[in-house]
Coordinates of N, CA, C and O in Angstrom, one line a residue:
M22 N 52.1 -15.1 -13.0 CA 52.3 -13.6 -13.5 C 52.3 -13.7 -14.8 O 52.1 -12.4 -15.0
R23 N 52.8 -14.8 -15.3 CA 53.4 -14.5 -16.6 C 51.6 -14.3 -17.7 O 51.5 -13.4 -18.2
K24 N 50.6 -15.2 -16.8 CA 49.5 -15.3 -17.3 C 48.8 -14.0 -16.9 O 48.1 -13.8 -18.0
I25 N 48.8 -13.6 -15.9 CA 48.6 -11.9 -15.5 C 49.0 -11.2 -16.9 O 48.2 -9.8 -17.2
Y26 N 50.1 -11.2 -16.5 CA 51.1 -10.3 -17.9 C 50.4 -10.1 -19.1 O 50.1 -9.1 -20.2
S27 N 50.5 -11.9 -19.8 CA 49.6 -12.2 -21.0 C 48.6 -11.6 -21.0 O 48.4 -10.9 -22.6
N28 N 47.6 -12.2 -20.5 CA 45.8 -10.8 -20.3 C 46.5 -9.9 -20.0 O 44.9 -9.0 -21.4
K29 N 47.1 -8.8 -20.0 CA 47.3 -7.4 -19.5 C 47.6 -7.5 -21.8 O 46.9 -6.1 -22.0
K30 N 48.4 -7.5 -21.8 CA 49.0 -7.7 -23.6 C 47.8 -7.5 -24.0 O 47.6 -6.8 -24.9
L31 N 46.7 -8.4 -24.1 CA 45.1 -8.7 -24.8 C 44.8 -7.3 -25.0 O 43.9 -7.3 -25.9
E32 N 44.4 -6.7 -23.5 CA 43.5 -5.7 -23.5 C 44.5 -4.5 -23.7 O 43.5 -4.0 -24.0
Q33 N 45.2 -4.2 -24.0 CA 45.9 -3.6 -24.6 C 45.5 -3.1 -25.9 O 46.1 -2.1 -26.7
I34 N 45.8 -4.0 -27.0 CA 45.2 -3.5 -28.1 C 43.7 -3.1 -28.4 O 42.7 -3.8 -28.0
D35 N 44.2 -2.1 -29.4 CA 42.9 -1.7 -29.4 C 42.2 -1.7 -30.7 O 42.9 -0.5 -31.8
F36 N 41.3 -2.5 -30.8 CA 40.5 -2.3 -32.1 C 39.7 -1.6 -32.7 O 39.7 -1.8 -34.0
S37 N 39.5 -0.8 -32.0 CA 39.0 0.6 -32.6 C 39.8 0.9 -33.5 O 39.5 2.0 -34.7
K38 N 41.3 1.6 -33.0 CA 42.2 2.4 -33.7 C 42.2 1.7 -35.3 O 42.2 2.0 -36.2
L39 N 42.6 0.1 -34.7 CA 42.9 -1.1 -36.4 C 41.5 -0.7 -37.3 O 41.4 -0.5 -38.6
K40 N 40.5 -0.3 -36.6 CA 39.3 -0.5 -37.7 C 39.6 0.9 -38.4 O 38.8 1.1 -39.2
Q41 N 39.6 1.7 -37.9 CA 39.8 3.1 -38.1 C 41.0 3.3 -38.9 O 40.7 3.8 -40.3
N42 N 41.6 2.6 -39.1 CA 43.1 3.0 -40.2 C 43.1 1.8 -41.2 O 43.0 2.4 -42.6
I43 N 41.6 0.7 -41.0 CA 41.5 -0.2 -42.3 C 40.1 -0.1 -42.3 O 39.3 -0.7 -41.5
P44 N 39.4 0.9 -43.6 CA 38.1 1.0 -43.3 C 37.4 0.0 -43.9 O 38.0 -0.4 -45.3
I45 N 36.8 -0.9 -43.7 CA 36.0 -2.5 -45.0 C 35.0 -1.8 -44.3 O 33.7 -1.9 -43.4
N46 N 34.3 -2.2 -45.6 CA 32.7 -2.2 -45.8 C 32.3 -2.5 -47.3 O 33.2 -2.9 -48.0
I47 N 30.8 -3.0 -47.6 CA 30.7 -3.3 -48.5 C 31.0 -3.0 -49.9 O 31.1 -4.1 -51.0
K48 N 31.1 -1.4 -49.8 CA 31.4 -1.0 -51.2 C 33.3 -1.9 -51.2 O 33.6 -1.8 -52.5
T49 N 33.5 -1.6 -50.6 CA 35.3 -1.9 -51.0 C 35.6 -3.5 -50.8 O 36.6 -3.6 -51.8
L50 N 34.9 -4.2 -50.4 CA 34.7 -5.4 -50.5 C 34.3 -5.9 -51.7 O 35.0 -7.5 -53.0
K51 N 33.2 -5.6 -52.5 CA 32.4 -5.6 -54.0 C 33.9 -5.2 -54.6 O 34.3 -6.2 -56.1
I52 N 35.0 -4.2 -54.8 CA 35.7 -3.5 -55.3 C 36.1 -4.9 -55.2 O 37.7 -5.2 -56.5
I53 N 37.2 -5.3 -54.2 CA 38.2 -5.9 -53.9 C 37.8 -7.7 -54.6 O 38.8 -8.2 -55.2
K54 N 36.6 -8.0 -54.7 CA 36.1 -8.7 -54.9 C 36.3 -8.8 -56.9 O 36.7 -10.2 -57.2
G55 N 36.5 -7.8 -57.2 CA 36.8 -7.7 -58.8 C 38.0 -8.0 -59.1 O 38.0 -8.1 -60.3
L56 N 39.2 -8.5 -58.3 CA 40.7 -8.8 -58.4 C 40.3 -10.5 -59.3 O 41.2 -10.7 -59.5
Q57 N 39.0 -11.5 -58.8 CA 39.3 -12.6 -59.1 C 40.7 -13.9 -59.1 O 41.0 -14.1 -59.5
I58 N 41.0 -13.1 -57.6 CA 41.9 -14.0 -57.2 C 41.4 -15.5 -57.3 O 40.7 -16.0 -57.2
K59 N 42.1 -16.0 -58.4 CA 42.4 -18.1 -58.4 C 43.9 -18.4 -57.6 O 44.8 -18.7 -57.7
I60 N 43.7 -19.7 -56.2 CA 44.2 -20.4 -56.1 C 44.3 -21.8 -56.8 O 43.5 -22.1 -56.7
E61 N 45.4 -21.7 -56.9 CA 46.0 -23.2 -57.9 C 47.1 -24.2 -57.1 O 46.2 -25.3 -57.1
S62 N 47.4 -24.0 -56.5 CA 47.7 -24.8 -55.2 C 48.0 -23.7 -54.0 O 48.5 -22.8 -54.3
L63 N 48.1 -24.7 -52.4 CA 48.4 -23.8 -51.4 C 49.0 -25.1 -50.8 O 47.4 -26.1 -50.3
K64 N 49.4 -24.7 -49.7 CA 50.3 -25.7 -48.7 C 50.2 -24.8 -47.2 O 51.6 -23.9 -47.2
L65 N 49.8 -24.7 -46.2 CA 49.4 -23.9 -45.1 C 49.7 -24.9 -44.4 O 48.9 -25.5 -44.1
E66 N 50.7 -24.4 -43.3 CA 51.0 -24.6 -42.0 C 50.9 -23.7 -41.1 O 52.0 -23.0 -41.1
I67 N 49.8 -23.5 -40.2 CA 50.2 -22.7 -38.9 C 50.2 -23.6 -37.2 O 49.5 -24.2 -37.3
N68 N 51.7 -22.7 -36.5 CA 51.7 -23.4 -35.3 C 51.0 -22.1 -34.9 O 52.2 -21.1 -34.7
I69 N 49.9 -22.6 -33.8 CA 49.9 -21.3 -32.7 C 50.0 -21.2 -31.6 O 48.9 -22.4 -31.2
G70 N 50.2 -21.1 -30.6 CA 50.2 -21.0 -29.2 C 49.3 -19.7 -28.9 O 50.6 -18.9 -28.8
I71 N 48.9 -19.8 -27.8 CA 49.0 -17.8 -26.0 C 48.8 -18.9 -24.9 O 48.7 -19.9 -24.9
E72 N 49.2 -18.1 -24.2 CA 49.8 -18.5 -23.1 C 48.5 -19.0 -22.1 O 48.6 -19.8 -21.5
D73 N 46.8 -18.7 -22.5 CA 46.0 -19.3 -22.3 C 45.4 -20.0 -23.4 O 45.2 -20.1 -24.7
V74 N 45.1 -21.3 -22.5 CA 44.4 -22.7 -23.6 C 43.4 -21.9 -24.0 O 42.8 -22.5 -25.3
I75 N 42.2 -21.0 -23.1 CA 40.8 -21.0 -24.1 C 41.9 -20.2 -25.4 O 40.6 -20.5 -26.3
Y76 N 42.2 -19.1 -24.9 CA 41.9 -17.9 -26.5 C 42.7 -18.7 -27.6 O 42.3 -18.3 -28.8
T77 N 43.8 -19.9 -27.3 CA 44.5 -20.6 -27.7 C 43.5 -21.6 -28.7 O 43.3 -21.3 -30.1
S78 N 42.6 -22.1 -28.0 CA 41.7 -22.4 -28.4 C 40.2 -21.9 -29.5 O 39.9 -22.4 -30.4
Y79 N 40.2 -20.6 -29.2 CA 39.3 -19.9 -30.1 C 39.6 -19.3 -31.3 O 39.3 -19.4 -32.0
T80 N 41.0 -18.7 -30.9 CA 41.9 -18.8 -32.4 C 42.2 -19.4 -33.4 O 41.8 -19.0 -34.2
V81 N 42.2 -20.7 -32.9 CA 42.6 -21.8 -33.5 C 40.9 -21.7 -34.9 O 41.0 -22.3 -35.9
A82 N 40.2 -21.8 -33.6 CA 38.4 -22.6 -34.1 C 38.3 -20.9 -35.3 O 37.8 -21.6 -36.6
I83 N 39.0 -20.2 -34.8 CA 38.2 -18.7 -35.7 C 39.6 -18.6 -36.8 O 38.7 -18.4 -38.0
I84 N 40.7 -19.3 -37.1 CA 40.8 -19.4 -38.0 C 40.7 -20.5 -38.7 O 40.9 -20.2 -40.6
A85 N 40.5 -21.4 -38.5 CA 40.3 -22.6 -39.5 C 38.8 -22.1 -40.1 O 37.9 -22.7 -41.0
S86 N 37.4 -21.4 -39.2 CA 36.6 -21.2 -39.7 C 36.6 -20.1 -41.2 O 35.8 -19.8 -42.0
I87 N 37.2 -18.9 -40.7 CA 37.5 -18.1 -42.2 C 38.5 -18.8 -43.2 O 38.2 -18.2 -44.1
L88 N 39.6 -19.8 -42.9 CA 39.7 -20.6 -43.5 C 39.1 -21.1 -45.2 O 38.6 -21.0 -45.8
S89 N 38.0 -22.1 -43.9 CA 36.6 -23.2 -44.9 C 35.9 -22.3 -45.4 O 35.2 -22.1 -46.1
I90 N 36.0 -20.4 -44.6 CA 34.5 -20.0 -45.4 C 35.4 -19.7 -47.3 O 34.6 -19.3 -47.9
I91 N 36.4 -18.9 -46.8 CA 37.4 -17.9 -48.2 C 37.2 -19.2 -48.8 O 37.7 -18.8 -50.6
L92 N 38.4 -20.0 -48.6 CA 38.5 -20.9 -49.9 C 38.1 -21.5 -51.4 O 38.3 -21.5 -52.0
P93 N 36.5 -21.7 -50.8 CA 36.2 -22.5 -51.3 C 35.7 -21.8 -53.1 O 35.4 -21.5 -53.6
H94 N 35.7 -20.5 -52.5 CA 35.7 -18.8 -53.2 C 36.5 -18.7 -54.4 O 36.3 -18.2 -55.2
L95 N 37.5 -19.3 -53.8 CA 39.0 -19.0 -55.0 C 39.7 -19.8 -55.6 O 40.6 -19.7 -55.9
V96 N 39.5 -21.4 -55.2 CA 39.6 -22.2 -55.7 C 38.9 -23.3 -56.6 O 37.7 -23.2 -56.0
K97 N 39.3 -24.0 -58.2 CA 38.5 -23.8 -59.0 C 38.6 -25.3 -58.1 O 39.6 -25.7 -57.6
E98 N 37.7 -25.9 -58.9 CA 37.7 -27.5 -58.8 C 38.4 -28.2 -59.3 O 39.2 -29.3 -58.1
E99 N 39.5 -28.0 -60.4 CA 39.9 -29.0 -60.7 C 41.3 -29.1 -59.8 O 42.5 -29.7 -60.0
H100 N 41.2 -27.6 -59.0 CA 42.9 -27.2 -57.9 C 42.2 -28.1 -56.1 O 42.7 -28.0 -55.6
I101 N 41.7 -28.5 -56.5 CA 40.9 -28.8 -55.0 C 42.1 -30.1 -54.2 O 42.1 -29.5 -53.1
Q102 N 42.4 -30.9 -54.9 CA 43.6 -31.7 -54.6 C 44.9 -31.1 -54.3 O 45.1 -31.8 -53.7
N103 N 44.7 -30.1 -54.7 CA 46.3 -29.6 -54.5 C 46.5 -28.7 -53.2 O 47.3 -27.7 -53.0
I104 N 45.5 -28.1 -52.0 CA 45.0 -27.4 -51.6 C 45.0 -28.5 -49.7 O 44.4 -28.9 -50.0
R105 N 46.1 -27.7 -49.1 CA 46.1 -28.7 -47.6 C 46.5 -27.5 -47.0 O 47.2 -26.5 -46.9
Y106 N 45.7 -27.2 -46.2 CA 46.2 -26.3 -44.4 C 46.2 -27.2 -43.0 O 44.9 -28.1 -43.5
E107 N 47.1 -27.2 -42.6 CA 46.7 -27.0 -40.9 C 47.1 -26.6 -40.1 O 48.3 -25.4 -40.4
I108 N 46.3 -26.8 -39.0 CA 46.8 -25.7 -37.9 C 46.9 -25.8 -36.7 O 45.8 -27.2 -36.5
N109 N 47.8 -26.2 -36.5 CA 48.6 -26.5 -34.8 C 49.1 -26.1 -33.9 O 48.6 -24.6 -33.4
T110 N 48.2 -26.3 -32.8 CA 48.0 -26.0 -31.1 C 49.5 -25.9 -30.4 O 49.2 -27.1 -30.4
I111 N 49.5 -25.3 -30.0 CA 50.7 -25.4 -29.0 C 50.8 -24.7 -27.6 O 50.1 -23.3 -27.7
Y112 N 50.3 -25.2 -26.8 CA 49.8 -24.7 -25.3 C 50.7 -23.5 -24.2 O 51.5 -24.5 -24.7
N113 N 49.8 -23.1 -23.2 CA 51.0 -22.6 -22.3 C 52.1 -21.6 -23.5 O 53.3 -21.4 -22.6
T114 N 52.3 -21.2 -24.8 CA 53.8 -20.6 -24.6 C 53.0 -19.9 -25.9 O 51.8 -19.6 -26.2
L115 N 53.8 -18.9 -25.9 CA 53.2 -17.1 -27.1 C 54.3 -18.3 -28.5 O 55.2 -17.3 -27.6
T116 N 53.3 -18.6 -29.3 CA 54.2 -18.6 -30.7 C 53.3 -18.4 -31.6 O 51.8 -18.7 -31.8
F117 N 53.5 -17.8 -32.6 CA 53.1 -17.9 -34.3 C 54.2 -18.2 -35.5 O 55.2 -17.3 -35.0
N118 N 53.7 -18.9 -35.8 CA 54.9 -19.9 -36.8 C 53.9 -20.2 -38.1 O 53.0 -20.7 -38.1
L119 N 54.6 -19.5 -39.4 CA 53.1 -19.1 -40.7 C 54.1 -20.1 -41.7 O 55.2 -19.7 -41.8
N120 N 54.1 -21.1 -42.4 CA 55.1 -21.9 -43.3 C 53.4 -22.4 -44.4 O 52.6 -22.3 -44.5
L121 N 53.8 -21.3 -45.7 CA 53.0 -20.9 -46.7 C 53.5 -21.1 -47.9 O 54.5 -20.7 -48.7
D122 N 53.2 -22.1 -49.3 CA 53.6 -22.6 -50.0 C 52.4 -22.7 -51.4 O 51.8 -23.0 -51.2
S123 N 52.6 -21.3 -52.1 CA 51.2 -20.9 -52.8 C 51.7 -20.9 -54.3 O 52.5 -20.4 -54.7
I124 N 50.4 -21.3 -55.1 CA 50.9 -20.6 -56.7 C 49.2 -19.9 -57.1 O 48.1 -20.9 -56.6
I125 N 49.1 -18.9 -56.6 CA 48.3 -17.1 -56.4 C 48.2 -16.6 -58.8 O 49.0 -16.5 -58.2
S126 N 47.1 -16.6 -58.6 CA 46.8 -16.4 -60.5 C 46.1 -15.0 -60.5 O 44.4 -15.2 -59.8
I127 N 45.9 -14.0 -60.7 CA 45.7 -12.7 -61.1 C 46.4 -12.1 -62.1 O 46.6 -12.0 -62.7
K128 N 44.6 -12.1 -63.0 CA 45.5 -10.8 -63.8 C 45.5 -9.9 -64.1 O 44.4 -9.3 -63.1
I129 N 46.1 -9.2 -64.6 CA 46.9 -7.7 -64.6 C 45.7 -7.1 -65.1 O 45.1 -5.9 -64.4
V130 N 45.2 -7.2 -65.9 CA 43.2 -6.6 -65.9 C 42.8 -6.4 -64.9 O 42.0 -4.7 -65.3
H131 N 42.2 -7.1 -64.1 CA 41.7 -6.7 -63.0 C 42.1 -6.0 -61.9 O 41.8 -5.2 -60.9
I132 N 44.0 -6.4 -61.5 CA 44.6 -5.5 -60.9 C 43.9 -3.9 -61.1 O 43.6 -3.4 -60.5
I133 N 44.2 -3.3 -63.0 CA 44.1 -2.0 -63.3 C 42.5 -1.7 -62.7 O 42.5 -0.8 -62.6
Y134 N 41.7 -2.5 -63.2 CA 40.0 -2.2 -62.9 C 40.2 -2.0 -61.6 O 39.2 -1.4 -61.2
V135 N 40.4 -2.6 -60.6 CA 40.8 -2.9 -59.2 C 41.0 -1.2 -58.5 O 40.2 -0.7 -57.7
I136 N 42.4 -1.0 -59.0 CA 42.5 0.1 -58.5 C 41.8 1.4 -59.0 O 42.0 2.6 -58.5
Y137 N 41.4 1.5 -60.4 CA 41.0 2.5 -61.1 C 39.9 2.8 -60.0 O 38.9 3.5 -59.8
N138 N 38.4 2.2 -59.5 CA 38.0 1.9 -58.8 C 38.3 2.2 -57.6 O 37.2 2.6 -56.9
L139 N 39.7 2.1 -56.8 CA 39.3 2.3 -56.1 C 39.4 3.8 -55.8 O 39.6 4.6 -55.3
V140 N 40.6 4.4 -56.8 CA 40.6 6.0 -57.1 C 39.2 6.3 -57.6 O 39.4 7.2 -56.6
K141 N 38.9 6.2 -58.0 CA 37.6 6.6 -58.0 C 36.6 6.7 -57.1 O 35.5 7.2 -57.6
K142 N 36.4 5.9 -56.4 CA 35.7 5.9 -55.3 C 35.3 7.4 -54.2 O 34.5 7.2 -53.9
G143 N 36.3 7.9 -54.4 CA 36.6 9.1 -53.9 C 35.9 9.8 -54.2 O 35.4 11.0 -54.1
R144 N 35.5 9.7 -55.6 CA 34.8 11.1 -56.2 C 33.3 10.6 -56.2 O 32.6 9.8 -56.0
D145 N 32.3 12.0 -56.3 CA 31.0 11.6 -56.9 C 30.5 11.2 -57.8 O 31.1 11.9 -59.3
E146 N 29.5 10.1 -57.9 CA 29.2 9.5 -58.9 C 28.4 10.1 -59.8 O 28.4 10.7 -61.2
N147 N 27.9 11.3 -59.3 CA 26.9 12.6 -60.2 C 27.6 13.9 -60.5 O 26.9 14.4 -60.8
E148 N 29.0 13.5 -60.2 CA 29.7 15.1 -60.5 C 29.7 14.8 -62.4 O 29.6 14.5 -62.8
R149 N 29.3 16.7 -62.2 CA 29.9 16.6 -63.9 C 31.2 17.2 -64.2 O 31.8 17.9 -62.9
T150 N 31.6 17.1 -65.8 CA 33.3 17.2 -65.8 C 33.1 18.8 -66.3 O 32.3 19.8 -66.2
S151 N 34.3 19.7 -65.5 CA 34.5 20.7 -65.6 C 34.5 21.8 -67.0 O 33.8 22.4 -67.4
N152 N 34.1 20.8 -69.0 CA 33.8 21.6 -69.4 C 32.9 21.2 -70.4 O 33.1 21.2 -71.7
R153 N 31.8 20.5 -69.4 CA 30.5 20.9 -70.3 C 29.6 21.7 -69.7 O 29.6 22.0 -68.2
R154 N 28.9 22.3 -71.3 CA 28.0 23.3 -70.6 C 27.1 22.9 -69.9 O 26.6 21.4 -69.9
S155 N 26.4 23.1 -68.8 CA 25.3 23.1 -67.9 C 23.5 23.1 -68.1 O 23.2 21.5 -68.6
Y156 N 24.0 22.8 -69.5 CA 22.7 23.6 -70.4 C 22.8 23.0 -72.3 O 21.9 23.0 -72.8
A157 N 23.2 22.3 -72.2 CA 24.0 22.1 -74.4 C 22.8 21.0 -74.5 O 22.6 21.6 -75.5
Y158 N 22.8 20.3 -73.7 CA 21.6 19.4 -74.5 C 20.2 18.9 -73.9 O 20.3 18.4 -74.0
S159 N 19.9 20.2 -73.5 CA 18.9 20.7 -73.4 C 16.9 19.9 -73.9 O 16.1 19.7 -73.0
H160 N 17.2 20.6 -74.9 CA 16.8 20.5 -76.0 C 16.3 18.8 -76.0 O 15.2 18.4 -76.5
E161 N 17.4 17.4 -75.3 CA 16.7 16.5 -75.8 C 15.9 15.6 -74.8 O 15.6 14.6 -75.1
F162 N 15.1 16.6 -74.1 CA 14.7 15.9 -72.9 C 13.6 16.7 -73.0 O 12.0 16.4 -71.9
N163 N 12.8 17.3 -73.5 CA 11.7 17.8 -73.9 C 11.2 16.8 -74.7 O 11.2 15.8 -75.8

């Protein structure tokens, strides 16, 4: 009965609503990439378990893949020896435990730049300002 109940919980998650709340598109990802986040030290331990063995295996594989794709872009070569992550599986129990010890560096200038671009994103790029006359510099194009 527990396994049936836990499978029903996974089916109740509506991923379409999650996607609507967090709009992720290429423009937003490019703007966030402007943060230039650098990881100097990382010790990550994840203990994860789902009541179904297959779901647990897939979840661990997905998390490990995401970490292995993202980390090379965030870590400089001289800090590679300070990066450690471990994903442990706990089968037949519903468990999630995360231990994170990290040093992450971001420059304030990059944060301001990203906030400015996210705010600016809502405006039309070809929009004219209100204090400019529409034909003020038309003689320059002749």
